[in-house]
Each structure stands twice: as C-alpha cells, then as structure tokens.
Amino acid sequence: MSHALTPLLAPRSIALIGASSNAGRIGGMPLDLLQRFGYAGKVFPINPKYSEIFGNRCYPDVEALPEAPDLAVLAIGAQEVVPMLERCHARGIGAAIVYAAGFAEAGDEGAALQRTLEAFVRRSGMVVAGPNCMGFANLNLHAYTAFASIFVNVPPQTVPGRVSILTQSGNVCSAVFGLVRRRGVPVSHFINTGNEATLEYAQYLEYLAQDPQTDCVLGYVEQLRDGARFIDAALAFAAQGKPLVIYKAGETDKGSEAVQSHTSALAGDLAIYRAGFDQLNVIRGQDFAHMADLGYLSGFRQRQGGKRVAIVTMSGAVGAILADKFTLAGLEVPTLPADLQALLRAGVPDYGMVSNPVDVTGNIVNAPDFVRTVFEALARCEGIDTVVVAAPGYLLDRMAEPLLEVCAQYPRLFVALDTGEAQCRQRLADAGVPVFDDLARCTQALAPFCLWLSRQAATARWAAMRQRPQASVAAAALPARLNEFDTKQLLAGHGVPALTGLVARDADAAVAAAAQIGYPVVLKVLSADIAHKTEAGGVRLALQDEAQVRAAAAGILASAQAYDASARIDGLLVQPMASGGVAELIAGVTRDPVFGAALTVGLGGVLTEIYRDVAHRLLPVDASMVGEMLASLKAWPLLDGFRGRPVADVDAACQAVAALAGAVTALGEQVLEAEINPLQVRARGRGADALDALVLVKPQPRPAAAPAGQSHPQEETA
C-alpha cells in the first residue's frame, strides 16, 4: 500500500538516533524488541559511544549511514530535535518519530519549540510523528519503534494482526493493547499520536482505512483537530464495513460561551460529538475492556446481525435480565411470530416461555434434535437479526454440534453466553459464533455492535447525500445584519414557509398594516440587534383592534430601548395571529468547531432547554432524516395524536426543517447560525409556518487601511 505514512507505519529500514545497549532505556527498548521478534528490515543504531548494539553495527551519526533508511526514531532531548531533523532531511530520510516531551505541553518555551518544528516540516515536507510520542509498532512486520514493555508481557501473536489501536495517549495505547491481546485478538498496528504537531489523528485514520491488515480500529481521543478530515476517514471505514470504535474523553458538556440563539444552548460540544459519531456509525467506547470486547466482536462482522434480538436460555431469570439490558441499550427483543411460537411449544414444557426470550428449560438436554429445530427456526425467522444463546458450560457443550451445523448453513449472527466452563468455546468462535463468559460484558459490547450493524445502510445513504452537488449562492454576500423580516424573506427564498408580515415604521403604520392583514395580529420589535425579543418585552400577541395596536407599539418601543439602548430599531413587524397549531418546534443550525454545520430539532418552549429533548444531525439532511429526528424525541407522541390530540402535519414540518438546513448549506460559511423558533405545525394536511426566525451572519473582515498618501480605489473614482 502506497501512502505518505507508510515509512512511519510500515518501514523497511529503521535508524534509531540516541541508541542504547540497555534494553530498559528508551533508546534501547525498541532495538531489543526488533531483535526479539525478528524484524526483517535493516536496523541502524546511531550513537558514537558504541560500535555494536544487539548484534547491529552502530554508527556515529546519520551522515555515516550506508544508506538513507525509511524512518529515523529520535530518542534525544527536545532542544536537539529540530537540528537533528535538519540533518536527517539532508541525508535523505523522509520520516521520523520524535519521542521527546517538552514542546507545546510545556509552556511558552515548549510552544515556541513546537512552532519551530512545525515550520521545519512545512519547509522540508518530511513526515514527522509526535513529539511527546511513545512510538509505534507494526506487529505483522515486527517493526517496533515504541519504548513499551507491554509487548513482552502479553501472549505472543500466532496469526496475522487485524485490529489496530490508535490513541492520543501512549499509556492508553499500552493499556488497551494489553487487554486486547489477553482477549485473544491479534493486533496489526499500535499507534499513539503524541502532540500531533504536524500529523493529526484523522491522517492516521486515513491510512488505516486503506490498510488491508486493519479491519477494525480501537481509538481514544481527547480532541479532534480536523473534523472534516475525520468525517471523511470515518465514512471510509463505514464504506468498507470496518468498525471504528472511539473512546472520547471529556464526558462533560461545556456548552456554548456566547449564546445568541436557543439552538446554541441546546447543541453543546458533547451532544454534537455523540450525534456525529452515531451518524458516521462510529461505535462509542465506554472503557478499555469494552473496547477490547468490541475488537473481539469485529472479527464476526461478516455475519448478518442487527438490533432485533432473540434470546434462548435455560433460565427464565437470565432471559429476563438479558431482555432488560438489551432493551435499555437500544436493541429490540420482539415477540416471535405465532407460528414460530407454536413450533417451539412442541418441544418446550408449558412452564417455559416461547414468545422471546425463549426458555427451553433444562429438558433440552434430553432432546438434541429439537435443539437444532430451535436454532434453525430462529436462523430463518425474518423478524430476528441476532440470536443470543445463554447456557451453563455443560449444556452449551451439548448444544454445540447443532449450533455449529446451523451456523454453517445460515449467515445469521449467533452469540453464545457461557455461564460455566464450556469446552466448545474455541470451536464456536472458529465457526463464527462469538463467546462471552460474563453477562454484563456481553450485553455492553453486543448492543453497540448490533446497532453498528443496523446503521450501515443509513450511513451509506448519508455518505451518498454528501456527494451530491449542493447549490450555492455564497457569492451573493449577505448583509451584515438581518432583522426578522429580512430573515424570513431570505429563508422563504429557499423554501421555508414563513409568516413574513408587514413592516411598519411607527404606530400609525402598524395600525394601517393591521387593518390590511386583519385582526387579530401580532406586533414585534424589528431589530437585528435584539435576538431574544420576548426577553426584551418586544412582542405582543392577539391584538384585537386599533387601540391595542397603538398601545402595544408604544410599549414595545419603550421596552426595547430600555433593554438595549444601543440597539438599532428598524420599526415594527405586524403579522397575523397564527392559529390552529398542534405543536411548536424549534429547529436551528449551528456551526460546531469540530464537525461543522449541525441541525438541532426539538419541541419548542422553555421546557425544551430544561429537558434537552432534542435530536442532532450533521448537515446535509433531507426531510426523511428530519422525520427520523422527530420520531426519536421523547415528546414524539405529542405530534402523533397522543390521547386523542390531532395528528400534526409532520411531513410539512420535515420539509420546512429540511429547507432551513438546505438554506444554510447553500449560503455557505457566511451563516454562523440559523433558527426557526417556533415552527408552528398545524393538523395533518394543513402545513407548517415559521413564526419567528433568526440568521446570524459571519462578520466580514474590515478592509486594510490604505498606506499614508494613498487613496482607496473607490475614493479615486468618486
């Protein structure tokens, strides 16, 4: 595989600068590992103190090397790094790993040193990993450049590695590697990214997505520096059916520091990370052991599984526990079809359950032929995706043969939960049946894995949507300030249904506008500087006559002036009093610093911010995706005719919200935020309208001042 990172991750020759003959030191441990595990490439230790280290000739400096190796590993101090990289570059070495700490993580002096390193890389084009990096390992090539003792403290690999570990911490990389190997999962790459001064996380993901020896990545991140690149890399994993498991540190939501729209308060950092991971079909790791179990399950990804689970057990209690845990984790435990229940009842005593979970009871030991009937029926059932078989070890051994026969004939995913010490575990695993020996770990790992299987089609659909050409009018620059009337006019041009109303400069004009519209009316302050009109006392509802309009106009203007004396008031907005609404929604697009434009949808009103019953998606979205977002809300029944309420025009709402998202996509980066709040949704077939809307425009940089003695071009032509 040809890739810019190949010299780092699959080097054919390695030089270690600062080499040591002591296998316990940073400069000696990689050399010991290379010799111990039989690296077939050339090794060039560099240190003027030695003539030979671990059977390899040692060179006094890089200039003395007989050839330019693929990779240089720098086990030297921070101050020496950049000068040494200059020498490596002059020698023709194209890639390097920097162990040294003391860069951006070490205050102003270290940050300055890292900037010097970054400038060198930009100038030279050299590929440099780190600094503050433990190093890597390609276990299939036995290419060890990491100073980590974990490699000699775990079971040796006897088969080619297939799972790669990619972390932003060297210690986490070692911890996960140890658990993965003790789980019996063979590892391909061991990568920790260090400070990511010039190579960041998503670039390694790009390499691993293309790597034929990586079919799963277990990752740990504290922050993503290039969200767009991460999205593309994650979609590359999804396209190839490779699970990407990420443990994201920082389980607190910092929220938004400068909240100008309600959406900003609802779309916090962590919420968008979670939504983005789900949309990209990235599995969220919960802890290191959980990641190891998911790495194990990734070896069974070719089986046909999904979120609808059938449970076969010899214990009603175990069946109930599994059903609870799977359901709470987002899976389904559907009731089996009546004909299948009848077939099962023929061999299950009356006191055993057949609807799902299926409690075949201990009598199953006396009916081996019936065991095969049960498994085959579940393998063929169209309403089931995954089958979990929970049994004590001795019973699992007795059921192993029919289970193996059925799995050889049908592609359905079967999972065994051994509550004893079954002898058949390895045979089952070799035949495509993952085996767990702990109920909690089984459910915690299997649930997200089954959800990953079930989300594959949706992720592929979104990836295709991203590839469609998006109409853009970004060249038509927006005004710096947009009041509500301007905003509604803008959004209406992109298909958003809106009550635009009429603009009135004063009370007399408001009365005339109200007469033209027809009572009752709503009166609002019109100002791009007042985002929250209600808080400013800038809204009056259900005005019935001229006197009420005049009084409201005076009160609104006085309240707005008191709220913000510096706000520019463009007048008043008069619009019809909306009626017939079944529900009110809030829909807004914000720009997440990592993932970019993201849509948030929820039911309107203050309770939305309290309960945060909202759904998020990365753009682009279409009406179908908006429908999925609404259906995921806890408040969805209020739109769906709860207790005799009218059913809302959900289709119209979905079209309106999709049009808002499309407007932001078309208008491009100049839109910082856009919001409809509320979107009034009427009864089915009667449509939806944006009653209020907000668009915040990105400030444009001021033109540079003309040098003294020069005029601006427009001044010269005036």
Short mmCIF file of C-alpha atoms in Angstrom, two decimals, residues 234-589:
data_model
loop_
_atom_site.label_atom_id
_atom_site.label_comp_id
_atom_site.label_asym_id
_atom_site.label_seq_id
_atom_site.Cartn_x
_atom_site.Cartn_y
_atom_site.Cartn_z
CA ALA A 234 -14.87 7.61 9.33
CA LEU A 235 -17.00 7.30 6.20
CA ALA A 236 -14.14 5.40 4.52
CA PHE A 237 -14.30 2.90 7.39
CA ALA A 238 -18.07 2.65 7.04
CA ALA A 239 -17.85 2.11 3.27
CA GLN A 240 -15.54 -0.87 3.81
CA GLY A 241 -17.52 -2.36 6.68
CA LYS A 242 -14.69 -1.76 9.15
CA PRO A 243 -15.82 -0.96 12.70
CA LEU A 244 -14.35 2.25 14.13
CA VAL A 245 -14.53 2.32 17.93
CA ILE A 246 -13.70 5.61 19.65
CA TYR A 247 -13.48 6.30 23.37
CA LYS A 248 -13.95 10.07 23.65
CA ALA A 249 -12.56 11.61 26.84
CA GLY A 250 -14.27 14.60 28.45
CA GLU A 251 -17.78 13.46 29.37
CA THR A 252 -18.86 16.95 30.37
CA ASP A 253 -20.68 19.36 28.12
CA LYS A 254 -19.13 22.83 28.23
CA GLY A 255 -21.95 24.25 26.17
CA SER A 256 -21.71 27.49 24.28
CA GLU A 257 -19.97 30.53 25.75
CA ALA A 258 -21.74 33.12 23.63
CA VAL A 259 -25.39 32.09 23.25
CA GLN A 260 -27.30 34.20 20.74
CA SER A 261 -29.86 31.58 19.77
CA HIS A 262 -31.68 28.94 21.76
CA THR A 263 -30.14 26.34 19.48
CA SER A 264 -26.66 27.24 20.73
CA ALA A 265 -27.76 26.37 24.24
CA LEU A 266 -29.09 23.01 23.08
CA ALA A 267 -26.22 21.96 20.77
CA GLY A 268 -23.30 21.55 23.16
CA ASP A 269 -19.93 20.06 22.34
CA LEU A 270 -20.59 16.58 23.69
CA ALA A 271 -24.08 16.34 22.18
CA ILE A 272 -22.73 17.02 18.69
CA TYR A 273 -19.86 14.55 19.21
CA ARG A 274 -22.36 11.85 20.12
CA ALA A 275 -24.70 12.66 17.26
CA GLY A 276 -21.81 12.87 14.81
CA PHE A 277 -20.43 9.51 15.91
CA ASP A 278 -23.87 7.88 15.51
CA GLN A 279 -24.35 9.43 12.07
CA LEU A 280 -20.87 8.28 10.97
CA ASN A 281 -21.54 4.85 12.52
CA VAL A 282 -18.63 5.23 14.93
CA ILE A 283 -19.07 2.99 17.98
CA ARG A 284 -18.58 4.89 21.24
CA GLY A 285 -16.29 3.00 23.61
CA GLN A 286 -17.15 3.08 27.31
CA ASP A 287 -13.90 1.83 28.82
CA PHE A 288 -10.79 -0.12 27.82
CA ALA A 289 -12.28 -3.58 28.46
CA HIS A 290 -15.34 -2.59 26.45
CA MET A 291 -13.07 -1.60 23.57
CA ALA A 292 -11.29 -4.95 23.76
CA ASP A 293 -14.62 -6.80 23.59
CA LEU A 294 -15.67 -4.74 20.57
CA GLY A 295 -12.36 -5.56 18.92
CA TYR A 296 -13.16 -9.22 19.51
CA LEU A 297 -16.68 -8.85 18.05
CA SER A 298 -15.30 -7.09 14.97
CA GLY A 299 -13.95 -10.46 13.89
CA PHE A 300 -17.55 -11.62 13.38
CA ARG A 301 -18.77 -8.60 11.40
CA GLN A 302 -19.40 -10.67 8.27
CA ARG A 303 -22.26 -12.47 10.00
CA GLN A 304 -25.71 -11.00 9.34
CA GLY A 305 -26.86 -9.39 12.57
CA GLY A 306 -28.81 -6.38 13.74
CA LYS A 307 -30.81 -4.79 16.53
CA ARG A 308 -33.71 -7.31 16.74
CA VAL A 309 -32.56 -9.95 19.22
CA ALA A 310 -33.90 -13.38 20.10
CA ILE A 311 -32.76 -14.84 23.42
CA VAL A 312 -32.51 -18.59 24.04
CA THR A 313 -31.88 -19.61 27.62
CA MET A 314 -32.37 -22.39 30.16
CA SER A 315 -33.23 -19.88 32.88
CA GLY A 316 -36.20 -17.54 32.92
CA ALA A 317 -34.29 -15.16 35.17
CA VAL A 318 -31.30 -14.92 32.82
CA GLY A 319 -33.68 -14.37 29.92
CA ALA A 320 -35.44 -11.53 31.74
CA ILE A 321 -32.14 -9.88 32.68
CA LEU A 322 -30.83 -10.08 29.12
CA ALA A 323 -34.10 -8.72 27.72
CA ASP A 324 -33.96 -5.74 30.10
CA LYS A 325 -30.34 -4.94 29.35
CA PHE A 326 -30.69 -5.22 25.58
CA THR A 327 -33.83 -3.09 25.54
CA LEU A 328 -32.29 -0.37 27.72
CA ALA A 329 -29.26 -0.35 25.41
CA GLY A 330 -31.42 0.45 22.38
CA LEU A 331 -31.96 -3.04 20.94
CA GLU A 332 -35.31 -4.73 20.40
CA VAL A 333 -36.49 -8.05 21.83
CA PRO A 334 -39.53 -8.61 19.58
CA THR A 335 -42.30 -11.10 20.25
CA LEU A 336 -41.83 -14.09 17.95
CA PRO A 337 -44.47 -14.86 15.28
CA ALA A 338 -47.32 -17.12 16.36
CA ASP A 339 -46.33 -19.97 14.04
CA LEU A 340 -42.79 -19.95 15.39
CA GLN A 341 -44.09 -19.96 18.96
CA ALA A 342 -46.24 -22.96 18.12
CA LEU A 343 -43.24 -24.81 16.71
CA LEU A 344 -41.24 -24.04 19.85
CA ARG A 345 -44.08 -25.05 22.16
CA ALA A 346 -43.97 -28.54 20.68
CA GLY A 347 -40.69 -29.12 22.50
CA VAL A 348 -40.82 -26.62 25.37
CA PRO A 349 -42.79 -27.51 28.53
CA ASP A 350 -45.77 -25.33 29.48
CA TYR A 351 -43.78 -23.59 32.19
CA GLY A 352 -41.14 -22.49 29.64
CA MET A 353 -41.53 -19.23 27.70
CA VAL A 354 -41.62 -19.28 23.90
CA SER A 355 -42.52 -15.70 22.93
CA ASN A 356 -38.97 -14.23 23.42
CA PRO A 357 -36.97 -14.78 25.47
CA VAL A 358 -37.24 -18.48 24.70
CA ASP A 359 -36.80 -20.51 27.89
CA VAL A 360 -36.22 -24.05 26.63
CA THR A 361 -35.69 -25.21 30.26
CA GLY A 362 -33.29 -27.90 31.38
CA ASN A 363 -35.28 -30.53 29.50
CA ILE A 364 -33.44 -29.51 26.37
CA VAL A 365 -30.62 -31.89 27.32
CA ASN A 366 -32.92 -34.80 26.50
CA ALA A 367 -33.88 -33.53 23.03
CA PRO A 368 -30.80 -32.87 20.88
CA ASP A 369 -32.82 -32.95 17.66
CA PHE A 370 -35.15 -30.28 19.00
CA VAL A 371 -32.17 -28.04 19.74
CA ARG A 372 -31.36 -27.94 16.05
CA THR A 373 -35.01 -27.21 15.27
CA VAL A 374 -34.95 -24.19 17.61
CA PHE A 375 -31.73 -22.78 16.19
CA GLU A 376 -32.75 -23.32 12.58
CA ALA A 377 -36.15 -21.71 13.12
CA LEU A 378 -34.53 -18.63 14.66
CA ALA A 379 -31.92 -18.52 11.89
CA ARG A 380 -34.70 -18.37 9.31
CA CYS A 381 -37.09 -16.02 11.13
CA GLU A 382 -37.36 -12.74 9.17
CA GLY A 383 -38.28 -10.76 12.28
CA ILE A 384 -34.98 -11.55 14.02
CA ASP A 385 -31.45 -10.32 13.30
CA THR A 386 -29.33 -11.73 16.13
CA VAL A 387 -29.67 -14.77 18.39
CA VAL A 388 -28.11 -14.94 21.85
CA VAL A 389 -27.78 -18.39 23.42
CA ALA A 390 -27.16 -18.30 27.17
CA ALA A 391 -26.37 -21.62 28.83
CA PRO A 392 -24.19 -23.21 31.52
CA GLY A 393 -20.98 -24.67 30.12
CA TYR A 394 -22.01 -28.33 30.12
CA LEU A 395 -25.29 -27.53 28.32
CA LEU A 396 -23.55 -25.33 25.81
CA ASP A 397 -21.22 -28.24 25.06
CA ARG A 398 -24.23 -30.47 24.39
CA MET A 399 -25.78 -27.88 22.07
CA ALA A 400 -22.55 -27.11 20.24
CA GLU A 401 -22.98 -29.55 17.34
CA PRO A 402 -26.44 -28.40 16.23
CA LEU A 403 -25.37 -24.78 16.70
CA LEU A 404 -22.30 -25.32 14.53
CA GLU A 405 -24.40 -27.04 11.86
CA VAL A 406 -26.94 -24.19 11.74
CA CYS A 407 -24.24 -21.51 11.61
CA ALA A 408 -22.54 -23.31 8.74
CA GLN A 409 -25.84 -23.28 6.82
CA TYR A 410 -27.20 -19.81 7.70
CA PRO A 411 -25.40 -16.42 7.91
CA ARG A 412 -27.34 -15.16 10.93
CA LEU A 413 -25.28 -13.88 13.86
CA PHE A 414 -25.44 -16.25 16.83
CA VAL A 415 -23.73 -15.28 20.10
CA ALA A 416 -23.00 -17.67 22.97
CA LEU A 417 -23.04 -16.61 26.62
CA ASP A 418 -21.27 -19.34 28.56
CA THR A 419 -22.13 -19.16 32.26
CA GLY A 420 -19.88 -22.11 33.00
CA GLU A 421 -16.69 -23.59 31.57
CA ALA A 422 -17.71 -24.93 28.16
CA GLN A 423 -15.12 -26.93 26.24
CA CYS A 424 -16.53 -25.83 22.89
CA ARG A 425 -15.67 -22.12 23.10
CA GLN A 426 -12.85 -22.10 20.57
CA ARG A 427 -14.74 -24.34 18.15
CA LEU A 428 -17.70 -21.97 18.27
CA ALA A 429 -15.52 -18.90 17.76
CA ASP A 430 -13.71 -20.53 14.84
CA ALA A 431 -17.09 -21.23 13.25
CA GLY A 432 -18.28 -17.62 13.57
CA VAL A 433 -20.00 -17.69 16.98
CA PRO A 434 -18.53 -15.15 19.43
CA VAL A 435 -18.43 -16.40 23.01
CA PHE A 436 -18.72 -14.36 26.22
CA ASP A 437 -18.40 -15.60 29.77
CA ASP A 438 -19.82 -12.53 31.53
CA LEU A 439 -23.40 -11.33 31.15
CA ALA A 440 -22.68 -7.63 31.67
CA ARG A 441 -19.75 -7.55 29.24
CA CYS A 442 -21.79 -9.50 26.70
CA THR A 443 -24.66 -7.01 26.69
CA GLN A 444 -22.43 -3.92 26.91
CA ALA A 445 -20.43 -4.95 23.84
CA LEU A 446 -23.08 -6.71 21.78
CA ALA A 447 -25.62 -3.87 21.93
CA PRO A 448 -23.44 -1.20 20.25
CA PHE A 449 -22.07 -3.80 17.82
CA CYS A 450 -25.60 -4.77 16.72
CA LEU A 451 -26.53 -1.09 16.41
CA TRP A 452 -23.43 -0.62 14.26
CA LEU A 453 -24.62 -3.43 12.00
CA SER A 454 -28.11 -1.93 11.77
CA ARG A 455 -26.88 1.61 10.98
CA GLN A 456 -24.74 0.67 7.99
CA ALA A 457 -27.40 1.41 5.38
CA ALA A 458 -28.27 4.81 6.89
CA THR A 459 -24.61 5.83 6.99
CA ALA A 460 -24.12 4.78 3.37
CA ARG A 461 -27.18 6.82 2.42
CA TRP A 462 -25.85 9.94 4.17
CA ALA A 463 -22.41 9.48 2.59
CA ALA A 464 -24.09 9.41 -0.83
CA MET A 465 -26.07 12.54 0.07
CA ARG A 466 -22.83 14.36 0.88
CA GLN A 467 -21.54 13.57 -2.61
CA ARG A 468 -24.46 15.21 -4.37
CA PRO A 469 -23.74 18.67 -5.78
CA GLN A 470 -25.02 21.34 -3.42
CA ALA A 471 -26.38 24.54 -4.93
CA SER A 472 -24.52 27.52 -3.51
CA VAL A 473 -25.27 31.21 -3.58
CA ALA A 474 -22.38 32.05 -1.31
CA ALA A 475 -21.08 34.51 -3.88
CA ALA A 476 -24.11 36.73 -3.10
CA ALA A 477 -22.89 38.20 0.16
CA LEU A 478 -25.48 38.66 2.89
CA PRO A 479 -25.94 41.95 4.72
CA ALA A 480 -24.04 42.15 7.99
CA ARG A 481 -27.33 42.45 9.91
CA LEU A 482 -30.62 40.68 9.23
CA ASN A 483 -33.77 41.57 11.12
CA GLU A 484 -36.68 39.13 11.36
CA PHE A 485 -38.43 40.36 8.22
CA ASP A 486 -35.22 40.16 6.17
CA THR A 487 -34.53 36.71 7.61
CA LYS A 488 -37.94 35.34 6.75
CA GLN A 489 -37.70 36.73 3.24
CA LEU A 490 -34.28 35.10 2.83
CA LEU A 491 -35.43 31.72 4.11
CA ALA A 492 -38.65 31.82 2.10
CA GLY A 493 -36.48 32.08 -1.00
CA HIS A 494 -35.03 28.69 -0.03
CA GLY A 495 -38.42 27.04 0.50
CA VAL A 496 -39.03 27.71 4.20
CA PRO A 497 -42.74 28.52 4.76
CA ALA A 498 -42.90 31.67 6.90
CA LEU A 499 -45.36 34.28 8.13
CA THR A 500 -43.45 37.31 6.93
CA GLY A 501 -45.99 40.00 7.81
CA LEU A 502 -45.65 43.71 7.07
CA VAL A 503 -43.06 46.23 8.24
CA ALA A 504 -44.28 49.38 9.99
CA ARG A 505 -42.03 52.33 10.91
CA ASP A 506 -44.31 53.66 13.66
CA ALA A 507 -47.66 53.19 15.41
CA ASP A 508 -49.69 54.78 12.61
CA ALA A 509 -48.13 52.46 10.03
CA ALA A 510 -48.69 49.49 12.36
CA VAL A 511 -52.40 50.30 12.60
CA ALA A 512 -52.63 50.51 8.80
CA ALA A 513 -50.78 47.20 8.42
CA ALA A 514 -53.06 45.51 10.95
CA ALA A 515 -56.11 46.68 9.08
CA GLN A 516 -54.68 45.30 5.85
CA ILE A 517 -53.82 41.92 7.43
CA GLY A 518 -56.98 41.61 9.51
CA TYR A 519 -57.32 41.19 13.27
CA PRO A 520 -56.13 39.61 15.48
CA VAL A 521 -52.47 40.42 14.87
CA VAL A 522 -49.07 40.05 16.49
CA LEU A 523 -46.74 43.03 16.93
CA LYS A 524 -42.96 42.63 17.32
CA VAL A 525 -39.95 44.89 17.57
CA LEU A 526 -37.91 44.73 14.37
CA SER A 527 -34.21 44.82 15.15
CA ALA A 528 -31.25 42.70 14.11
CA ASP A 529 -29.60 43.67 17.41
CA ILE A 530 -32.27 42.06 19.61
CA ALA A 531 -32.16 38.29 19.21
CA HIS A 532 -34.48 37.45 22.12
CA LYS A 533 -37.46 39.70 21.53
CA THR A 534 -39.63 38.23 24.27
CA GLU A 535 -36.97 38.87 26.91
CA ALA A 536 -36.76 42.48 25.69
CA GLY A 537 -40.53 42.94 26.02
CA GLY A 538 -40.65 43.23 22.26
CA VAL A 539 -43.67 41.01 21.47
CA ARG A 540 -47.43 41.49 21.90
CA LEU A 541 -49.90 38.78 20.92
CA ALA A 542 -53.56 38.62 19.91
CA LEU A 543 -54.12 42.34 19.42
CA GLN A 544 -57.81 42.85 18.58
CA ASP A 545 -58.18 46.47 17.48
CA GLU A 546 -56.52 49.79 16.66
CA ALA A 547 -56.29 50.91 20.28
CA GLN A 548 -54.48 47.75 21.33
CA VAL A 549 -52.06 48.05 18.39
CA ARG A 550 -51.21 51.68 19.29
CA ALA A 551 -50.67 50.84 22.94
CA ALA A 552 -48.60 47.78 22.05
CA ALA A 553 -46.43 49.77 19.64
CA ALA A 554 -45.59 52.35 22.31
CA GLY A 555 -44.90 49.68 24.91
CA ILE A 556 -42.69 47.59 22.59
CA LEU A 557 -40.53 50.53 21.53
CA ALA A 558 -40.09 51.70 25.12
CA SER A 559 -39.22 48.20 26.36
CA ALA A 560 -36.72 47.60 23.56
CA GLN A 561 -35.00 50.92 24.24
CA ALA A 562 -34.76 50.07 27.94
CA TYR A 563 -33.48 46.55 27.16
CA ASP A 564 -30.69 47.72 24.86
CA ALA A 565 -30.23 51.44 24.33
CA SER A 566 -27.61 50.79 21.65
CA ALA A 567 -29.85 48.52 19.53
CA ARG A 568 -30.83 49.85 16.12
CA ILE A 569 -34.60 49.67 15.76
CA ASP A 570 -35.87 49.16 12.20
CA GLY A 571 -39.51 49.59 13.20
CA LEU A 572 -42.24 47.09 13.97
CA LEU A 573 -43.30 43.83 12.37
CA VAL A 574 -47.02 43.17 12.06
CA GLN A 575 -48.14 39.63 11.26
CA PRO A 576 -51.35 37.63 11.57
CA MET A 577 -52.00 35.86 14.83
CA ALA A 578 -51.32 32.24 13.95
CA SER A 579 -53.96 29.73 14.97
CA GLY A 580 -54.71 26.07 14.57
CA GLY A 581 -51.31 24.86 15.70
CA VAL A 582 -50.98 21.31 17.03
CA ALA A 583 -47.38 21.76 18.17
CA GLU A 584 -44.47 24.15 18.04
CA LEU A 585 -40.93 23.08 17.10
CA ILE A 586 -37.54 24.67 17.39
CA ALA A 587 -35.14 23.99 14.53
CA GLY A 588 -31.72 25.51 14.24
CA VAL A 589 -28.35 25.11 12.58
#
